[in-house]
Tab-separated table of C-alpha atoms and ligand atoms in Angstrom:
chain	number	residue	atom	x	y	z
R	1	MET	CA	135.010	70.520	118.414
R	2	TRP	CA	138.713	71.342	118.959
R	3	ILE	CA	139.754	72.760	121.993
R	4	ASP	CA	143.233	75.030	122.212
R	5	SER	CA	144.757	74.367	125.741
R	6	HIS	CA	147.517	77.139	124.873
R	7	CYS	CA	147.225	79.819	122.301
R	8	HIS	CA	148.984	83.721	122.815
R	9	LEU	CA	146.360	84.740	120.529
R	10	ASP	CA	147.491	88.814	121.759
R	11	ALA	CA	151.075	88.285	120.997
R	12	PRO	CA	151.694	91.103	117.846
R	13	GLU	CA	151.920	88.793	115.126
R	14	PHE	CA	148.491	88.795	115.210
R	15	ASP	CA	147.941	92.192	115.203
R	16	ALA	CA	146.958	92.833	111.562
R	17	ASP	CA	144.391	89.811	111.340
R	18	ARG	CA	142.611	88.396	114.852
R	19	ALA	CA	140.052	88.382	114.158
R	20	GLU	CA	140.062	86.929	111.030
R	21	VAL	CA	142.741	83.851	112.945
R	22	VAL	CA	139.854	83.437	115.861
R	23	ARG	CA	137.133	82.864	112.268
R	24	ARG	CA	139.029	80.428	111.328
R	25	ALA	CA	140.368	78.567	114.402
R	26	ARG	CA	136.324	78.060	114.892
R	27	ALA	CA	135.502	76.998	111.393
R	28	ALA	CA	137.932	74.729	111.820
R	29	GLY	CA	136.686	73.597	114.748
R	30	VAL	CA	138.257	75.403	117.473
R	31	THR	CA	135.953	76.332	118.881
R	32	MET	CA	137.574	77.181	122.522
R	33	GLN	CA	141.057	78.895	123.132
R	34	VAL	CA	142.853	79.131	126.709
R	35	LEU	CA	144.791	82.897	126.418
R	36	PRO	CA	147.501	82.066	128.543
R	37	ALA	CA	149.377	85.984	129.130
R	38	VAL	CA	152.981	86.312	130.075
R	39	ALA	CA	153.421	89.191	131.912
R	40	ALA	CA	151.738	91.889	134.166
R	41	ASP	CA	151.600	94.067	131.680
R	42	HIS	CA	149.119	91.487	129.225
R	43	PHE	CA	146.502	90.657	131.923
R	44	ASP	CA	144.230	93.246	130.763
R	45	ALA	CA	144.707	92.374	127.228
R	46	ALA	CA	144.122	89.039	127.567
R	47	VAL	CA	140.624	89.539	129.939
R	48	ALA	CA	139.543	92.046	127.142
R	49	LEU	CA	140.464	89.107	124.416
R	50	ALA	CA	138.879	86.343	126.234
R	51	HIS	CA	135.401	88.777	126.463
R	52	GLU	CA	135.601	89.600	123.090
R	53	HIS	CA	135.867	86.374	120.983
R	54	GLY	CA	134.041	84.751	123.196
R	55	LEU	CA	137.665	82.261	125.283
R	56	ALA	CA	138.832	82.208	128.212
R	57	TYR	CA	142.467	82.973	129.260
R	58	ALA	CA	145.199	82.807	132.170
R	59	LEU	CA	147.220	85.442	134.167
R	60	GLY	CA	150.818	84.516	134.976
R	61	ILE	CA	153.837	85.938	134.948
R	62	HIS	CA	155.847	84.121	132.124
R	63	PRO	CA	159.844	82.641	133.559
R	64	LEU	CA	161.642	83.865	130.216
R	65	TRP	CA	159.992	87.524	131.370
R	66	THR	CA	160.491	87.713	135.165
R	67	ASP	CA	164.255	88.525	134.397
R	68	ARG	CA	162.196	91.876	133.342
R	69	ALA	CA	159.542	91.719	135.929
R	70	ALA	CA	159.605	93.585	139.362
R	71	ASP	CA	158.588	91.726	142.762
R	72	ALA	CA	155.568	93.699	142.373
R	73	ASP	CA	154.532	92.298	139.128
R	74	LEU	CA	153.657	89.589	142.019
R	75	GLN	CA	150.982	91.786	143.386
R	76	ARG	CA	149.425	92.784	140.261
R	77	LEU	CA	148.628	89.161	139.898
R	78	ALA	CA	147.418	88.622	143.441
R	79	ASP	CA	144.783	92.079	142.769
R	80	ALA	CA	143.810	90.723	138.962
R	81	LEU	CA	142.418	86.787	140.455
R	82	HIS	CA	140.514	88.266	142.874
R	83	ARG	CA	139.441	90.763	140.564
R	84	HIS	CA	139.159	88.581	138.526
R	85	ARG	CA	137.965	85.488	140.555
R	86	ASP	CA	134.314	85.357	139.525
R	87	ASP	CA	134.969	85.210	136.135
R	88	PRO	CA	134.040	82.316	134.180
R	89	ARG	CA	136.873	83.102	131.699
R	90	LEU	CA	139.460	82.783	134.235
R	91	VAL	CA	140.066	79.597	133.502
R	92	ALA	CA	144.007	78.883	135.276
R	93	VAL	CA	147.436	80.746	136.413
R	94	GLY	CA	149.854	80.835	133.370
R	95	GLU	CA	152.187	80.610	132.031
R	96	ILE	CA	154.648	79.483	135.270
R	97	GLY	CA	157.075	77.270	135.450
R	98	LEU	CA	161.333	77.006	134.906
R	99	ASP	CA	163.054	77.665	131.915
R	100	HIS	CA	166.267	76.088	132.978
R	101	PHE	CA	167.287	76.142	128.489
R	102	VAL	CA	167.824	79.429	127.985
R	103	PRO	CA	170.787	80.180	128.701
R	104	GLY	CA	171.499	83.598	130.938
R	105	LEU	CA	168.575	83.046	133.050
R	106	ASP	CA	168.717	84.097	136.432
R	107	ARG	CA	167.290	80.585	138.092
R	108	ALA	CA	167.399	81.602	141.160
R	109	ARG	CA	165.563	84.694	139.967
R	110	GLN	CA	162.800	82.646	137.823
R	111	GLN	CA	162.310	79.896	140.745
R	112	HIS	CA	161.057	82.481	143.120
R	113	PHE	CA	158.216	83.917	140.632
R	114	TYR	CA	157.979	80.131	140.100
R	115	LEU	CA	157.174	79.433	144.081
R	116	ALA	CA	155.519	82.962	144.462
R	117	GLN	CA	152.438	82.313	141.771
R	118	LEU	CA	152.117	78.699	142.753
R	119	ARG	CA	151.172	80.204	146.529
R	120	LEU	CA	148.494	82.132	144.671
R	121	ALA	CA	147.117	79.267	142.250
R	122	ARG	CA	147.210	77.240	145.450
R	123	ASP	CA	144.715	80.806	147.167
R	124	ALA	CA	142.992	81.068	143.940
R	125	GLY	CA	141.791	77.474	144.158
R	126	LEU	CA	143.281	77.441	140.350
R	127	PRO	CA	144.905	75.233	138.801
R	128	VAL	CA	147.685	76.264	136.836
R	129	ILE	CA	149.277	76.366	133.309
R	130	LEU	CA	153.021	74.957	132.653
R	131	HIS	CA	156.215	76.558	130.983
R	132	VAL	CA	158.487	73.298	131.500
R	133	ARG	CA	161.570	73.568	129.589
R	134	ARG	CA	164.405	70.826	130.397
R	135	SER	CA	163.082	71.191	134.711
R	136	ALA	CA	160.366	68.860	135.087
R	137	ASP	CA	162.080	67.840	137.794
R	138	ALA	CA	163.000	70.704	139.339
R	139	LEU	CA	159.378	72.241	138.468
R	140	LEU	CA	157.596	69.070	140.247
R	141	ALA	CA	159.678	69.481	143.354
R	142	GLY	CA	157.714	72.865	143.994
R	143	LEU	CA	154.397	71.234	143.446
R	144	ASN	CA	155.651	68.590	146.132
R	145	ARG	CA	156.069	72.076	148.158
R	146	ILE	CA	153.715	73.703	147.333
R	147	ALA	CA	149.959	71.974	146.208
R	148	VAL	CA	147.910	73.051	143.483
R	149	PRO	CA	144.749	71.695	142.030
R	150	GLY	CA	146.739	70.385	138.592
R	151	GLY	CA	146.456	71.488	135.254
R	152	ILE	CA	148.127	71.182	132.240
R	153	ALA	CA	152.644	71.308	131.975
R	154	HIS	CA	152.795	73.016	128.464
R	155	ALA	CA	154.309	71.583	125.772
R	156	PHE	CA	155.799	68.554	128.071
R	157	ASN	CA	159.282	67.468	126.975
R	158	GLY	CA	160.478	65.980	129.984
R	159	SER	CA	160.943	62.028	129.814
R	160	ARG	CA	158.310	59.296	130.376
R	161	GLN	CA	158.827	58.908	134.227
R	162	GLN	CA	158.959	62.741	134.661
R	163	ALA	CA	155.406	62.139	132.321
R	164	ASP	CA	154.391	59.279	134.777
R	165	ARG	CA	154.736	62.334	137.921
R	166	PHE	CA	153.061	65.482	136.468
R	167	ILE	CA	150.014	62.613	136.050
R	168	ASP	CA	150.321	61.274	139.476
R	169	LYS	CA	149.561	64.885	140.183
R	170	GLY	CA	146.699	65.023	138.186
R	171	PHE	CA	148.147	67.147	135.294
R	172	ARG	CA	147.432	67.214	131.827
R	173	LEU	CA	149.979	67.626	129.104
R	174	GLY	CA	149.874	69.575	126.905
R	175	PHE	CA	151.007	68.809	123.043
R	176	GLY	CA	151.751	70.445	119.385
R	177	GLY	CA	153.592	70.852	116.616
R	178	THR	CA	157.030	69.678	117.032
R	179	LEU	CA	154.164	66.276	116.729
R	180	THR	CA	154.720	66.225	113.643
R	181	PHE	CA	158.103	66.168	112.742
R	182	GLU	CA	159.536	62.937	112.375
R	183	PRO	CA	162.619	64.010	114.055
R	184	ALA	CA	160.886	64.435	117.503
R	185	ARG	CA	161.030	61.044	117.622
R	186	GLN	CA	161.171	61.286	121.962
R	187	ILE	CA	157.670	63.501	121.584
R	188	ARG	CA	156.044	61.915	119.170
R	189	GLU	CA	156.724	58.089	121.026
R	190	LEU	CA	154.918	60.046	124.218
R	191	ALA	CA	152.433	61.404	122.969
R	192	THR	CA	151.800	57.822	121.027
R	193	THR	CA	152.343	55.553	124.510
R	194	LEU	CA	150.816	57.203	127.641
R	195	PRO	CA	147.245	57.214	129.031
R	196	LEU	CA	145.565	58.851	126.934
R	197	HIS	CA	143.218	60.700	129.677
R	198	ALA	CA	146.393	62.997	130.134
R	199	LEU	CA	146.866	63.635	126.743
R	200	VAL	CA	145.959	68.134	125.641
R	201	LEU	CA	146.216	69.341	122.913
R	202	GLU	CA	147.071	72.946	121.682
R	203	THR	CA	149.401	74.759	119.595
R	204	ASP	CA	150.526	78.092	121.581
R	205	ALA	CA	150.524	79.685	118.155
R	206	PRO	CA	152.338	82.478	116.926
R	207	ASP	CA	155.168	79.616	117.853
R	208	ILE	CA	155.888	76.035	117.304
R	209	PRO	CA	154.546	75.944	113.844
R	210	PRO	CA	153.991	72.202	112.460
R	211	HIS	CA	155.937	70.661	109.645
R	212	TRP	CA	153.724	71.868	106.954
R	213	LEU	CA	154.250	76.201	108.442
R	214	TYR	CA	158.320	75.127	109.609
R	215	ARG	CA	160.989	76.886	106.991
R	216	THR	CA	164.067	76.176	107.549
R	217	ALA	CA	166.656	77.653	109.044
R	218	ALA	CA	168.479	77.545	104.963
R	219	GLU	CA	164.911	78.849	103.849
R	220	ARG	CA	164.938	81.630	106.497
R	221	THR	CA	168.579	82.646	105.723
R	222	ALA	CA	167.054	83.240	102.046
R	223	GLY	CA	164.476	85.132	102.469
R	224	GLN	CA	161.313	83.545	103.426
R	225	PRO	CA	160.104	84.104	106.634
R	226	GLN	CA	159.312	81.422	109.708
R	227	GLY	CA	155.634	80.454	109.056
R	228	ARG	CA	152.753	81.801	111.819
R	229	ASN	CA	150.788	78.953	113.944
R	230	GLU	CA	147.642	79.648	115.102
R	231	PRO	CA	144.515	77.887	116.327
R	232	ALA	CA	143.331	76.954	113.214
R	233	GLU	CA	145.797	74.739	112.417
R	234	LEU	CA	145.018	72.402	115.516
R	235	PRO	CA	143.012	69.828	114.140
R	236	ARG	CA	145.705	68.675	111.868
R	237	ILE	CA	147.775	68.285	114.502
R	238	GLY	CA	144.925	66.112	115.988
R	239	ALA	CA	145.089	64.046	112.824
R	240	GLU	CA	148.418	63.369	113.529
R	241	LEU	CA	148.521	62.216	117.039
R	242	ALA	CA	145.352	60.217	116.098
R	243	ARG	CA	146.954	58.611	113.288
R	244	LEU	CA	149.693	58.133	115.675
R	245	ARG	CA	147.705	56.175	118.464
R	246	GLY	CA	145.763	54.311	115.940
R	247	LEU	CA	142.160	56.707	117.221
R	248	ALA	CA	139.520	58.023	114.778
R	249	LEU	CA	140.213	61.745	114.532
R	250	GLY	CA	136.719	61.941	115.777
R	251	ASP	CA	137.400	60.039	118.871
R	252	LEU	CA	140.869	61.521	119.630
R	253	ALA	CA	138.843	65.571	119.760
R	254	ALA	CA	135.905	64.156	121.947
R	255	ALA	CA	138.858	62.502	124.781
R	256	THR	CA	141.569	66.051	124.346
R	257	THR	CA	137.726	68.651	124.738
R	258	ALA	CA	137.138	66.341	127.934
R	259	ASN	CA	140.928	66.440	129.094
R	260	ALA	CA	141.113	70.355	128.387
R	261	ARG	CA	137.624	70.125	130.106
R	262	ALA	CA	138.801	68.051	133.862
R	263	ALA	CA	142.146	69.504	133.716
R	264	LEU	CA	140.946	73.386	133.064
R	265	PRO	CA	137.673	72.670	135.159
R	266	ARG	CA	135.813	76.299	134.193
R	267	LEU	CA	135.941	75.515	130.696
R	268	ALA	CA	132.953	72.862	131.575
R	269	ALA	CA	131.025	76.119	131.797
R	270	LEU	CA	132.303	76.967	128.607
R	271	VAL	CA	132.296	74.458	126.428
R	272	PRO	CA	128.874	71.979	126.480
R	273	ALA	CA	129.980	68.449	126.705
R	274	THR	CA	129.515	66.709	124.261
R	275	ALA	CA	127.484	63.063	123.209
V	1	LIG	ZN1	153.250	79.828	125.424
């Protein structure tokens, strides 16, 4: 049994076959997915999809969407967290964070949304799902100011030292398709050597396709579309991680499932523990 701890099932890439994507995931053993919203206009869709398909969701404003977000969207988030506070499928505040990689984004605005959403998570008693890109130190500084009950640093791409600081704060680190690429040395090294209890698996579907779906720039120029990632790919990504760590596949699945339940405690009621 696997948990995809980060899947954008509401993305338009899935409009044509969303139910089939969920069916394929379950057939592959991916019994649970966490669907993080990225903008206030997406909150209702995340809630509805989680209920329709028996999945989990998180509510938040993604750093890449803060330029388009209004300050009133923070109130919409506060209202939605309040409205759904007793919904067992609401497992986190996310996807929130900071992106210091994509050029042209207003960092002060990202920081404003990040800190405000940390406060909402703290007040709701919910963990957070963090977007990290060249921003690990700044994210950690925010967590030093506003203590939240842990969560997941998703698609982790910082240093070992930064990873250890997240782990010290009770966070798990999310790994996915990137670890299937041999040139991604640092991420493969982290995925191989970090303590097993700190790792969760995710696809970030439809993004971050594993190498077997990835189309190079040359292939795309020649007319092949970029491969669409989907949650059914998670066990094959997990198999690569199991191989890197020298673990049996079942042991890796059990460990990462337990880690996801620990990182997002409300998942425990949705995903029964395995023996
Ligand atoms: Zn994401």
